[in-house]
Short mmCIF file of C-alpha atoms in Angstrom, two decimals:
data_model
loop_
_atom_site.label_atom_id
_atom_site.label_comp_id
_atom_site.label_asym_id
_atom_site.label_seq_id
_atom_site.Cartn_x
_atom_site.Cartn_y
_atom_site.Cartn_z
CA MET A 471 -179.60 -74.78 -93.05
CA LEU A 472 -180.91 -71.49 -94.31
CA ALA A 473 -182.20 -69.31 -91.46
CA LYS A 474 -185.65 -67.75 -91.56
CA ARG A 475 -185.24 -64.00 -91.77
CA ILE A 476 -186.65 -61.30 -89.54
CA ILE A 477 -186.93 -58.02 -91.40
CA PRO A 478 -187.86 -54.70 -89.80
CA CYS A 479 -189.46 -52.22 -92.19
CA LEU A 480 -189.02 -48.47 -91.93
CA ASP A 481 -191.25 -45.93 -93.64
CA VAL A 482 -189.15 -43.04 -94.90
CA ARG A 483 -190.62 -39.72 -96.00
CA ASP A 484 -188.40 -36.91 -97.30
CA GLY A 485 -185.38 -38.71 -95.86
CA ARG A 486 -186.82 -39.12 -92.37
CA VAL A 487 -188.20 -42.20 -90.64
CA VAL A 488 -191.85 -41.61 -89.86
CA LYS A 489 -193.82 -43.13 -86.97
CA GLY A 490 -190.63 -42.37 -85.03
CA VAL A 491 -190.84 -42.74 -81.29
CA ASN A 492 -188.25 -41.84 -78.73
CA PHE A 493 -186.05 -44.88 -78.47
CA VAL A 494 -183.80 -44.92 -75.48
CA ASN A 495 -180.89 -46.15 -77.56
CA ILE A 496 -181.49 -43.95 -80.56
CA ARG A 497 -180.13 -40.46 -80.71
CA ASP A 498 -182.56 -39.33 -83.34
CA ALA A 499 -185.76 -41.34 -83.87
CA GLY A 500 -186.20 -39.88 -87.35
CA ASP A 501 -182.72 -40.63 -88.59
CA PRO A 502 -182.66 -43.68 -90.89
CA VAL A 503 -179.00 -44.44 -90.18
CA ASP A 504 -179.52 -44.45 -86.40
CA ASN A 505 -182.52 -46.73 -86.86
CA ALA A 506 -180.51 -49.06 -89.09
CA ILE A 507 -177.68 -49.28 -86.55
CA PHE A 508 -180.23 -49.98 -83.82
CA TYR A 509 -181.70 -52.90 -85.76
CA ASP A 510 -178.29 -54.18 -86.87
CA GLU A 511 -177.22 -54.42 -83.22
CA GLN A 512 -180.36 -56.42 -82.42
CA GLY A 513 -179.47 -58.89 -85.17
CA ALA A 514 -181.99 -57.95 -87.86
CA ASP A 515 -181.34 -60.03 -90.98
CA GLU A 516 -182.22 -57.33 -93.49
CA LEU A 517 -183.79 -53.91 -93.55
CA VAL A 518 -186.51 -52.59 -95.80
CA PHE A 519 -186.87 -48.88 -96.42
CA LEU A 520 -190.25 -48.03 -97.80
CA ASP A 521 -189.96 -44.62 -99.42
CA ILE A 522 -193.29 -42.83 -99.06
CA THR A 523 -192.00 -39.48 -100.28
CA ALA A 524 -194.88 -38.00 -102.23
CA SER A 525 -193.12 -35.32 -104.22
CA HIS A 526 -191.20 -36.54 -107.24
CA GLU A 527 -188.64 -33.73 -106.90
CA LYS A 528 -187.60 -35.07 -103.52
CA ARG A 529 -187.05 -38.60 -104.81
CA LYS A 530 -183.27 -38.20 -104.81
CA ILE A 531 -183.24 -37.90 -101.03
CA ILE A 532 -183.68 -41.66 -100.61
CA LEU A 533 -180.40 -42.21 -102.47
CA ASP A 534 -178.64 -40.14 -99.86
CA VAL A 535 -180.35 -42.15 -97.11
CA VAL A 536 -179.22 -45.43 -98.68
CA GLU A 537 -175.64 -44.20 -99.13
CA LYS A 538 -175.34 -43.04 -95.55
CA THR A 539 -176.86 -46.25 -94.24
CA ALA A 540 -174.69 -48.52 -96.39
CA THR A 541 -171.59 -46.63 -95.24
CA ASP A 542 -172.21 -47.50 -91.60
CA VAL A 543 -174.26 -50.68 -91.67
CA PHE A 544 -173.08 -53.85 -93.38
CA MET A 545 -176.34 -55.72 -93.83
CA PRO A 546 -178.72 -56.31 -96.73
CA LEU A 547 -180.89 -53.33 -97.63
CA THR A 548 -184.05 -53.32 -99.72
CA VAL A 549 -185.72 -50.14 -100.92
CA GLY A 550 -189.28 -49.93 -102.17
CA GLY A 551 -191.53 -47.12 -103.31
CA GLY A 552 -191.61 -44.90 -106.37
CA ILE A 553 -189.46 -47.02 -108.70
CA LYS A 554 -190.63 -46.17 -112.21
CA ILE A 555 -187.73 -46.61 -114.62
CA LEU A 556 -184.70 -48.90 -114.86
CA ASP A 557 -182.34 -46.08 -113.97
CA ASP A 558 -184.14 -45.69 -110.62
CA ILE A 559 -182.97 -49.23 -109.84
CA ARG A 560 -179.45 -48.57 -111.08
CA ASP A 561 -179.20 -45.45 -108.90
CA LEU A 562 -180.38 -47.31 -105.80
CA LEU A 563 -178.00 -50.24 -106.37
CA ASN A 564 -175.08 -47.87 -106.91
CA ALA A 565 -175.95 -46.12 -103.65
CA GLY A 566 -175.42 -49.39 -101.76
CA CYS A 567 -178.87 -50.94 -101.79
CA ASP A 568 -179.03 -54.69 -102.52
CA LYS A 569 -182.59 -55.26 -103.64
CA VAL A 570 -185.43 -53.10 -104.85
CA SER A 571 -189.08 -53.75 -104.21
CA ILE A 572 -191.50 -52.92 -107.02
CA ASN A 573 -195.28 -52.81 -106.79
CA THR A 574 -197.24 -50.27 -108.87
CA THR A 575 -194.83 -50.22 -111.81
CA ALA A 576 -195.05 -54.01 -112.08
CA VAL A 577 -198.86 -53.87 -112.09
CA ASN A 578 -198.87 -51.08 -114.67
CA ASN A 579 -196.31 -52.82 -116.86
CA PRO A 580 -195.29 -56.41 -116.04
CA GLU A 581 -192.62 -56.39 -118.75
CA PHE A 582 -190.74 -53.90 -116.57
CA ILE A 583 -189.91 -56.78 -114.21
CA LYS A 584 -188.51 -58.80 -117.09
CA ALA A 585 -186.36 -55.90 -118.25
CA ALA A 586 -185.20 -55.22 -114.69
CA ALA A 587 -184.29 -58.87 -114.04
CA GLU A 588 -182.42 -59.11 -117.34
CA ARG A 589 -180.41 -56.00 -116.62
CA PHE A 590 -179.71 -56.32 -112.90
CA GLY A 591 -180.32 -60.01 -112.16
CA SER A 592 -183.32 -61.65 -110.52
CA GLN A 593 -181.59 -61.66 -107.14
CA CYS A 594 -182.20 -57.95 -106.66
CA ILE A 595 -185.75 -57.71 -108.00
CA VAL A 596 -188.42 -58.09 -105.33
CA VAL A 597 -192.03 -57.79 -106.42
CA ALA A 598 -194.27 -56.37 -103.70
CA ILE A 599 -197.84 -57.64 -103.83
CA ASP A 600 -200.59 -55.94 -101.85
CA ALA A 601 -203.54 -58.33 -101.74
CA LYS A 602 -207.04 -58.28 -100.32
CA ARG A 603 -209.68 -60.98 -100.09
CA VAL A 604 -212.43 -60.71 -102.68
CA HIS A 605 -215.74 -60.19 -100.95
CA ASP A 606 -217.35 -57.22 -102.67
CA SER A 607 -220.45 -57.65 -104.75
CA ARG A 608 -219.82 -57.63 -108.48
CA PHE A 609 -221.40 -54.19 -108.79
CA GLU A 610 -219.05 -52.62 -106.31
CA ILE A 611 -216.03 -54.27 -107.89
CA ASP A 612 -216.90 -53.05 -111.35
CA GLN A 613 -217.30 -49.54 -110.01
CA LYS A 614 -213.94 -49.44 -108.30
CA ARG A 615 -211.73 -51.65 -110.38
CA GLU A 616 -208.93 -50.21 -112.46
CA VAL A 617 -208.02 -53.10 -114.71
CA PRO A 618 -204.66 -52.42 -116.39
CA GLU A 619 -204.69 -51.95 -120.15
CA TRP A 620 -202.23 -54.76 -120.83
CA LEU A 621 -204.60 -57.16 -119.06
CA ASN A 622 -207.59 -56.15 -121.15
CA ALA A 623 -205.43 -56.34 -124.27
CA SER A 624 -204.39 -59.98 -123.86
CA SER A 625 -207.09 -62.63 -123.73
CA GLU A 626 -204.50 -65.20 -122.68
CA LEU A 627 -203.33 -63.18 -119.69
CA LYS A 628 -206.86 -62.15 -118.87
CA GLN A 629 -207.99 -65.73 -118.72
CA ARG A 630 -205.09 -66.55 -116.50
CA LEU A 631 -204.92 -63.56 -114.15
CA PHE A 632 -208.30 -61.83 -114.07
CA ILE A 633 -210.77 -62.48 -111.24
CA GLU A 634 -213.92 -63.01 -113.26
CA ASN A 635 -216.21 -64.16 -110.53
CA PRO A 636 -216.27 -61.88 -107.48
CA SER A 637 -217.67 -64.59 -105.24
CA GLU A 638 -214.80 -66.95 -105.91
CA LYS A 639 -212.32 -67.53 -103.17
CA ALA A 640 -209.43 -65.35 -104.22
CA TRP A 641 -207.23 -62.44 -103.27
CA GLU A 642 -207.09 -59.39 -105.47
CA VAL A 643 -204.02 -57.29 -106.22
CA TYR A 644 -204.25 -53.66 -105.10
CA THR A 645 -202.04 -50.63 -105.58
CA HIS A 646 -201.82 -47.28 -103.80
CA GLY A 647 -201.81 -48.67 -100.28
CA GLY A 648 -204.87 -50.85 -100.76
CA ARG A 649 -207.07 -48.23 -102.39
CA ARG A 650 -207.08 -49.36 -106.01
CA PRO A 651 -208.25 -52.89 -106.91
CA LYS A 652 -206.78 -54.15 -110.17
CA GLY A 653 -208.85 -57.24 -110.89
CA ILE A 654 -205.75 -59.43 -110.76
CA ASN A 655 -205.64 -62.72 -108.86
CA ALA A 656 -202.74 -62.39 -106.40
CA VAL A 657 -201.69 -66.06 -106.47
CA GLU A 658 -201.61 -66.13 -110.28
CA TRP A 659 -199.85 -62.76 -110.29
CA ALA A 660 -197.08 -64.09 -108.04
CA LYS A 661 -196.52 -67.00 -110.43
CA TYR A 662 -196.47 -64.67 -113.42
CA MET A 663 -193.97 -62.37 -111.72
CA GLU A 664 -191.71 -65.34 -111.02
CA GLU A 665 -191.85 -66.30 -114.70
CA LEU A 666 -190.86 -62.79 -115.72
CA GLY A 667 -187.82 -62.87 -113.45
CA ALA A 668 -188.76 -61.70 -109.95
CA GLY A 669 -186.31 -63.09 -107.39
CA GLU A 670 -188.54 -62.70 -104.36
CA ILE A 671 -192.11 -61.80 -103.38
CA LEU A 672 -192.92 -59.33 -100.60
CA LEU A 673 -196.52 -60.16 -99.79
CA THR A 674 -198.72 -57.83 -97.76
CA SER A 675 -202.27 -58.62 -96.74
CA MET A 676 -204.20 -55.36 -96.98
CA ASP A 677 -206.94 -56.91 -94.82
CA ARG A 678 -204.47 -57.43 -92.00
CA ASP A 679 -202.02 -54.55 -92.44
CA GLY A 680 -202.12 -52.37 -89.33
CA THR A 681 -204.59 -54.63 -87.48
CA LYS A 682 -202.09 -56.53 -85.28
CA GLU A 683 -204.24 -59.64 -85.79
CA GLY A 684 -201.51 -61.65 -87.49
CA PHE A 685 -200.73 -62.49 -91.12
CA ASP A 686 -203.38 -63.72 -93.52
CA LEU A 687 -201.96 -67.23 -93.24
CA GLU A 688 -204.12 -68.73 -95.95
CA LEU A 689 -202.95 -66.13 -98.45
CA THR A 690 -199.32 -66.45 -97.37
CA ARG A 691 -199.40 -70.21 -97.73
CA ALA A 692 -201.25 -70.15 -101.03
CA ILE A 693 -198.57 -67.93 -102.56
CA SER A 694 -195.59 -69.52 -100.86
CA GLU A 695 -196.63 -72.94 -102.16
CA SER A 696 -197.32 -71.65 -105.67
CA VAL A 697 -193.92 -70.13 -106.39
CA SER A 698 -190.37 -71.42 -106.13
CA ILE A 699 -188.84 -68.09 -105.12
CA PRO A 700 -188.69 -66.89 -101.49
CA VAL A 701 -191.74 -65.18 -100.00
CA ILE A 702 -191.57 -62.46 -97.34
CA ALA A 703 -194.80 -62.26 -95.33
CA SER A 704 -196.02 -58.85 -94.22
CA GLY A 705 -199.06 -57.17 -92.74
CA GLY A 706 -200.71 -57.68 -89.37
CA VAL A 707 -197.96 -58.74 -86.98
CA GLY A 708 -198.97 -57.93 -83.41
CA ASN A 709 -196.95 -60.45 -81.41
CA LEU A 710 -194.22 -63.06 -81.68
CA GLU A 711 -196.67 -65.94 -82.11
CA HIS A 712 -197.76 -64.25 -85.36
CA LEU A 713 -194.20 -64.38 -86.67
CA TYR A 714 -194.04 -68.09 -85.85
CA GLU A 715 -197.36 -68.78 -87.58
CA GLY A 716 -196.21 -66.92 -90.70
CA ILE A 717 -193.26 -69.30 -90.97
CA SER A 718 -194.83 -72.55 -89.74
CA ILE A 719 -198.36 -72.29 -91.18
CA GLY A 720 -197.88 -69.62 -93.85
CA LYS A 721 -194.64 -71.27 -95.07
CA ALA A 722 -192.98 -67.86 -95.43
CA ASP A 723 -189.21 -67.72 -95.90
CA ALA A 724 -188.98 -64.39 -94.11
CA VAL A 725 -191.26 -62.26 -91.97
CA LEU A 726 -191.47 -58.50 -92.06
CA ALA A 727 -192.84 -56.30 -89.31
CA ALA A 728 -192.82 -52.61 -88.54
CA SER A 729 -194.69 -51.48 -85.48
CA ILE A 730 -193.83 -54.27 -83.01
CA PHE A 731 -190.16 -53.44 -83.46
CA HIS A 732 -190.55 -49.76 -84.02
CA TYR A 733 -192.57 -49.16 -80.88
CA ARG A 734 -190.22 -51.43 -78.96
CA GLU A 735 -192.85 -53.95 -78.01
CA TYR A 736 -190.26 -56.58 -78.88
CA THR A 737 -186.66 -56.52 -80.01
CA VAL A 738 -185.54 -58.49 -83.05
CA LYS A 739 -183.41 -60.57 -80.68
CA GLN A 740 -186.45 -61.47 -78.56
CA ALA A 741 -188.29 -62.47 -81.72
CA LYS A 742 -185.43 -64.74 -82.76
CA GLU A 743 -185.12 -66.33 -79.33
CA TYR A 744 -188.85 -67.02 -79.37
CA LEU A 745 -188.62 -68.62 -82.82
CA LYS A 746 -185.57 -70.65 -81.84
CA ASP A 747 -187.44 -72.07 -78.84
CA LYS A 748 -190.15 -73.14 -81.26
CA GLY A 749 -187.60 -74.98 -83.37
CA VAL A 750 -187.23 -72.44 -86.20
CA ALA A 751 -183.73 -71.98 -87.66
CA VAL A 752 -182.68 -68.38 -87.03
CA ARG A 753 -179.40 -66.50 -86.95
CA LEU A 754 -178.66 -65.63 -83.32
CA MET B 536 -150.28 -42.83 -102.22
CA ASP B 537 -149.89 -40.33 -99.42
CA ASN B 538 -148.70 -42.88 -96.94
CA PRO B 539 -146.23 -45.46 -98.24
CA ASN B 540 -147.64 -47.95 -95.73
CA ASP B 541 -151.06 -47.66 -97.27
CA ILE B 542 -152.30 -50.85 -98.83
CA THR B 543 -154.21 -50.21 -102.01
CA VAL B 544 -156.97 -52.53 -103.11
CA ALA B 545 -158.32 -52.32 -106.64
CA ILE B 546 -162.03 -53.15 -106.75
CA ILE B 547 -162.85 -54.19 -110.28
CA ASP B 548 -165.62 -52.15 -111.87
CA TYR B 549 -167.14 -54.11 -114.75
CA GLU B 550 -170.67 -52.80 -114.52
CA THR B 551 -172.21 -55.54 -112.44
CA GLY B 552 -173.87 -54.02 -109.48
CA ASN B 553 -173.12 -52.91 -106.01
CA LEU B 554 -169.51 -51.94 -105.38
CA PHE B 555 -170.44 -49.47 -102.68
CA SER B 556 -170.48 -51.86 -99.74
CA VAL B 557 -167.29 -53.63 -100.86
CA GLU B 558 -165.51 -50.28 -101.01
CA HIS B 559 -166.79 -49.26 -97.58
CA ALA B 560 -165.93 -52.61 -96.02
CA CYS B 561 -162.34 -52.15 -97.26
CA GLU B 562 -162.18 -48.68 -95.81
CA TYR B 563 -163.71 -49.91 -92.58
CA VAL B 564 -160.74 -52.24 -92.06
CA GLY B 565 -158.18 -49.63 -93.09
CA LEU B 566 -157.56 -50.61 -96.69
CA SER B 567 -157.29 -47.89 -99.30
CA ALA B 568 -159.83 -48.86 -101.96
CA ALA B 569 -159.99 -47.73 -105.59
CA ILE B 570 -162.86 -48.67 -107.86
CA THR B 571 -161.33 -49.16 -111.27
CA SER B 572 -161.40 -50.81 -114.66
CA ASP B 573 -157.92 -49.57 -115.58
CA SER B 574 -155.37 -52.38 -116.06
CA THR B 575 -152.45 -50.19 -114.90
CA VAL B 576 -154.18 -49.42 -111.61
CA ILE B 577 -154.94 -53.12 -111.21
CA MET B 578 -151.34 -54.22 -111.79
CA ASP B 579 -150.03 -51.56 -109.40
CA ALA B 580 -152.44 -52.49 -106.61
CA ASP B 581 -151.34 -54.51 -103.59
CA ALA B 582 -154.50 -56.58 -103.76
CA VAL B 583 -157.56 -56.99 -105.98
CA ILE B 584 -161.23 -57.69 -105.29
CA LEU B 585 -163.49 -59.00 -108.03
CA PRO B 586 -167.05 -58.40 -106.79
CA GLY B 587 -170.26 -58.71 -108.79
CA VAL B 588 -173.84 -59.88 -108.84
CA GLY B 589 -176.00 -60.87 -111.80
CA ALA B 590 -175.56 -63.23 -114.71
CA PHE B 591 -172.32 -65.07 -115.54
CA GLY B 592 -172.38 -64.73 -119.32
CA GLY B 593 -173.01 -60.99 -119.33
CA ALA B 594 -170.34 -60.45 -116.69
CA MET B 595 -167.73 -62.35 -118.73
CA GLU B 596 -168.66 -60.31 -121.78
CA ASN B 597 -168.16 -57.12 -119.77
CA LEU B 598 -164.73 -58.30 -118.56
CA LYS B 599 -163.71 -58.96 -122.16
CA ARG B 600 -165.17 -55.74 -123.54
CA LEU B 601 -163.36 -53.72 -120.88
CA ASP B 602 -160.10 -55.62 -121.59
CA LEU B 603 -159.99 -56.93 -118.04
CA GLU B 604 -159.70 -60.67 -118.62
CA PHE B 605 -155.93 -60.77 -119.10
CA PRO B 606 -155.01 -58.09 -116.53
CA LEU B 607 -156.93 -60.12 -113.94
CA LYS B 608 -155.15 -63.35 -114.93
CA ASP B 609 -151.81 -61.53 -114.92
CA PHE B 610 -152.51 -60.06 -111.50
CA ILE B 611 -153.38 -63.45 -110.03
CA ALA B 612 -150.18 -64.86 -111.55
CA THR B 613 -148.10 -62.31 -109.58
CA GLY B 614 -149.09 -64.09 -106.38
CA LYS B 615 -150.54 -60.96 -104.80
CA PRO B 616 -153.73 -61.34 -102.74
CA PHE B 617 -156.91 -61.67 -104.75
CA MET B 618 -160.46 -61.93 -103.46
CA GLY B 619 -163.58 -62.90 -105.42
CA VAL B 620 -167.05 -62.26 -104.03
CA CYS B 621 -170.27 -63.95 -105.21
CA LEU B 622 -170.22 -63.72 -109.02
CA GLY B 623 -166.55 -62.80 -108.59
CA LEU B 624 -165.98 -66.30 -107.23
CA GLN B 625 -167.98 -67.97 -109.99
CA LEU B 626 -166.07 -66.16 -112.76
CA LEU B 627 -162.83 -67.76 -111.54
CA PHE B 628 -164.11 -71.17 -112.60
CA SER B 629 -163.64 -72.87 -115.95
CA GLU B 630 -167.27 -72.58 -116.97
CA SER B 631 -170.89 -71.99 -115.97
CA GLU B 632 -174.16 -73.47 -117.11
CA GLU B 633 -176.11 -70.26 -116.46
CA PHE B 634 -178.29 -69.51 -119.54
CA GLY B 635 -176.23 -71.81 -121.77
CA ARG B 636 -172.56 -72.66 -121.37
CA HIS B 637 -170.09 -69.87 -120.78
CA LYS B 638 -166.36 -70.01 -120.29
CA GLY B 639 -164.95 -68.34 -117.18
CA LEU B 640 -161.46 -67.12 -116.28
CA GLY B 641 -160.30 -70.69 -115.69
CA ILE B 642 -158.28 -69.97 -112.54
CA ILE B 643 -160.08 -72.73 -110.63
CA GLU B 644 -160.91 -75.97 -112.37
CA GLY B 645 -164.57 -76.83 -112.20
CA ALA B 646 -168.03 -75.64 -113.17
CA VAL B 647 -170.77 -73.40 -111.80
CA VAL B 648 -174.15 -75.17 -111.68
CA ARG B 649 -177.73 -74.34 -110.74
CA PHE B 650 -179.46 -75.52 -107.58
CA PRO B 651 -181.83 -78.39 -108.36
CA ALA B 652 -185.57 -77.60 -108.45
CA GLN B 653 -186.30 -80.38 -105.96
CA THR B 654 -184.69 -81.94 -102.92
CA ALA B 655 -183.60 -85.57 -102.94
CA VAL B 656 -186.97 -86.50 -101.41
CA GLY B 657 -188.96 -84.42 -103.89
CA GLY B 658 -189.60 -81.30 -101.81
CA PRO B 659 -189.47 -77.87 -103.43
CA VAL B 660 -186.22 -75.86 -103.41
CA LYS B 661 -186.60 -72.10 -103.47
CA VAL B 662 -184.13 -70.44 -105.80
CA PRO B 663 -182.44 -67.93 -105.41
CA HIS B 664 -180.87 -69.08 -102.17
CA ILE B 665 -181.43 -65.81 -100.30
CA GLY B 666 -180.53 -65.16 -96.70
CA TRP B 667 -178.24 -66.22 -93.88
CA ASN B 668 -176.72 -69.66 -93.89
CA ARG B 669 -173.90 -71.38 -92.04
CA ILE B 670 -170.40 -72.01 -93.33
CA HIS B 671 -168.70 -75.19 -92.14
CA LYS B 672 -165.13 -76.44 -92.18
CA PRO B 673 -164.64 -79.43 -94.49
CA SER B 674 -163.22 -82.38 -92.58
CA GLY B 675 -159.47 -82.20 -92.23
CA LYS B 676 -159.42 -78.51 -93.19
CA ASP B 677 -158.57 -75.60 -90.94
CA TRP B 678 -159.05 -71.89 -91.45
CA ASP B 679 -155.79 -70.89 -89.75
CA ASN B 680 -154.12 -69.09 -92.64
CA SER B 681 -157.26 -67.91 -94.38
CA PRO B 682 -159.44 -64.83 -93.94
CA LEU B 683 -161.90 -67.10 -92.09
CA ARG B 684 -159.39 -67.73 -89.30
CA ASN B 685 -161.22 -65.74 -86.62
CA LEU B 686 -164.69 -67.13 -87.31
CA ASN B 687 -166.53 -69.80 -85.41
CA GLU B 688 -167.28 -73.05 -87.19
CA GLY B 689 -170.85 -72.74 -88.45
CA GLU B 690 -170.86 -68.92 -88.61
CA PHE B 691 -173.77 -67.32 -90.51
CA MET B 692 -173.08 -65.44 -93.74
CA TYR B 693 -175.44 -63.65 -96.14
CA PHE B 694 -176.05 -65.38 -99.48
CA VAL B 695 -177.99 -64.38 -102.57
CA HIS B 696 -177.42 -66.62 -105.60
CA SER B 697 -179.00 -69.27 -107.82
CA TYR B 698 -175.82 -71.05 -108.95
CA TYR B 699 -172.98 -72.55 -106.97
CA PRO B 700 -169.44 -73.71 -107.78
CA GLU B 701 -168.30 -77.33 -108.06
CA PRO B 702 -164.50 -77.38 -107.99
CA LEU B 703 -162.78 -80.38 -109.54
CA SER B 704 -160.30 -80.60 -106.68
CA LYS B 705 -161.68 -80.83 -103.15
CA ASP B 706 -158.42 -79.30 -101.89
CA VAL B 707 -159.51 -75.77 -102.81
CA ILE B 708 -162.74 -75.95 -100.79
CA LEU B 709 -162.44 -73.74 -97.71
CA SER B 710 -166.02 -73.96 -96.49
CA ILE B 711 -169.19 -75.92 -97.14
CA THR B 712 -172.79 -74.78 -96.81
CA ASP B 713 -175.96 -76.87 -96.81
CA TYR B 714 -179.00 -75.66 -98.71
CA GLU B 715 -181.93 -78.08 -98.88
CA GLY B 716 -179.60 -81.04 -98.75
CA VAL B 717 -177.13 -79.71 -101.33
CA GLN B 718 -173.71 -79.48 -99.68
CA PHE B 719 -172.06 -76.83 -101.79
CA CYS B 720 -168.69 -75.14 -101.77
CA SER B 721 -169.28 -71.67 -100.27
CA SER B 722 -165.68 -70.45 -100.30
CA ILE B 723 -162.39 -71.44 -101.85
CA SER B 724 -158.72 -70.90 -101.26
CA GLN B 725 -156.05 -71.58 -103.86
CA LYS B 726 -152.61 -70.06 -103.30
CA ASN B 727 -153.12 -66.26 -103.29
CA VAL B 728 -156.78 -66.50 -104.30
CA PHE B 729 -159.57 -66.40 -101.72
CA ALA B 730 -163.16 -66.30 -102.93
CA CYS B 731 -166.56 -66.65 -101.32
CA GLN B 732 -170.06 -67.24 -102.63
CA PHE B 733 -171.55 -65.25 -99.74
CA HIS B 734 -171.27 -61.50 -99.25
CA PRO B 735 -168.96 -60.72 -96.32
CA GLU B 736 -169.64 -56.99 -96.83
CA LYS B 737 -173.32 -57.72 -96.12
CA SER B 738 -172.76 -60.16 -93.28
CA ALA B 739 -172.57 -57.75 -90.35
CA LYS B 740 -169.77 -58.18 -87.80
CA ALA B 741 -168.73 -61.69 -88.85
CA GLY B 742 -168.43 -60.54 -92.46
CA LEU B 743 -166.33 -57.52 -91.58
CA GLU B 744 -164.06 -59.86 -89.63
CA ILE B 745 -163.27 -61.60 -92.93
CA TYR B 746 -162.23 -58.29 -94.49
CA LYS B 747 -160.19 -57.52 -91.38
CA GLN B 748 -158.36 -60.85 -91.48
CA TRP B 749 -157.81 -60.56 -95.22
CA ALA B 750 -156.27 -57.11 -94.65
CA GLY B 751 -154.07 -58.67 -91.97
CA LEU B 752 -152.91 -61.39 -94.36
CA ILE B 753 -152.09 -58.79 -97.01
CA LYS B 754 -149.98 -56.84 -94.52
CA THR B 755 -147.97 -59.84 -93.42
CA ARG B 756 -147.25 -60.69 -97.03
CA ILE B 757 -146.23 -57.21 -98.05
CA ILE B 758 -144.22 -56.03 -95.08
#
């Protein structure tokens, strides 16, 4: 039976892990390799590096981080952030990364996902979706929305993906860390991304991210039941019960968390033991 | 070779993805790895690894375009140790149904097929099969002389694939894995050929143990 995955996520800026705290067992809290070894020893099933390097000139640093990590740690690595062209993916895969996570570039140009899946295989193309519940008034939405050109250009896609009625129960796709609403229905978007060749969805609730109130379970379940590719739930984990709910109620195939592991509130091993006691299949 | 006792492993480069971790796993267990698409280097190597991720048809085309199909068959015919990983296992089979029918290397009789969209009782099956799953010994089989010899029955390995192999002969099946009720062949052993659908180089300590045992088997054959 396939185990549910526990995935710690590390934010990396200019080659250094940010939000670093002084771990007892870590020599250097900012060193990505030390962090990766730390999580590997706890039994993490995968690692996600989210590259938040702002400057484009410093983009190459993440390749070095991936190479060093993949030299010492033999576990699956996913890298997200700043992927704009196919060669960015090629460079990351050659450096020892297994999957890439793509958000903004997919929203700007969905065909990029198709091209990426055709060239590298669906198994390494993760589409990251940042979604927020629709509750603004129409006026506010129209003011803020940045509807992509390709969506306005195709009446077929617009009918399918666009959130026409702001009072409808829906989740909207955002980019830029939840700042830019795109007018796209997140559930429909996930289905469309699967059609174009995405191998996995990394779903983050922007309403819950950073709140420690738990996943948006309704959103997680809506997407997980709409696609036939694995869904990684993210955003809002504050305790181990939340991880369990993401799997049992949200129907997620994997759960991602940052701060509960990073600030050593729980170890990955504790999380797995908790889930095992609840009857969830995990790798221990 | 600086040291005549060095064991050289040729890792086949045919432009399908991540060779980095395979190379480093070899080095981790003391094998001298060379990433290559040169048939002379392949024939001179003590052992060969055929890695790979991605689509079957495109990978076979690459092997042909790079003139690797016959060197690989010739190498396997020498009886020297050969390991296939993921797509590298699938390519050993007669054919695959991935995006139309494609012929493989034909070392192992059988076909590579896609996971069904639904379970036997109609539940959804998520494809790709991504993550950690258990490998089991088929009844009457032991792992004593295989690279799996030091693993526990039911050990977890990391998988990422949408297709799985169906060998014609059950005798080649070294391990079985269950995904949503499909009991599929997750590794094979046929004479000098060992191949696995999972990624040992991504399967933490247990995966590295496979590389270590494989290296041990190579040594006992060579020395």
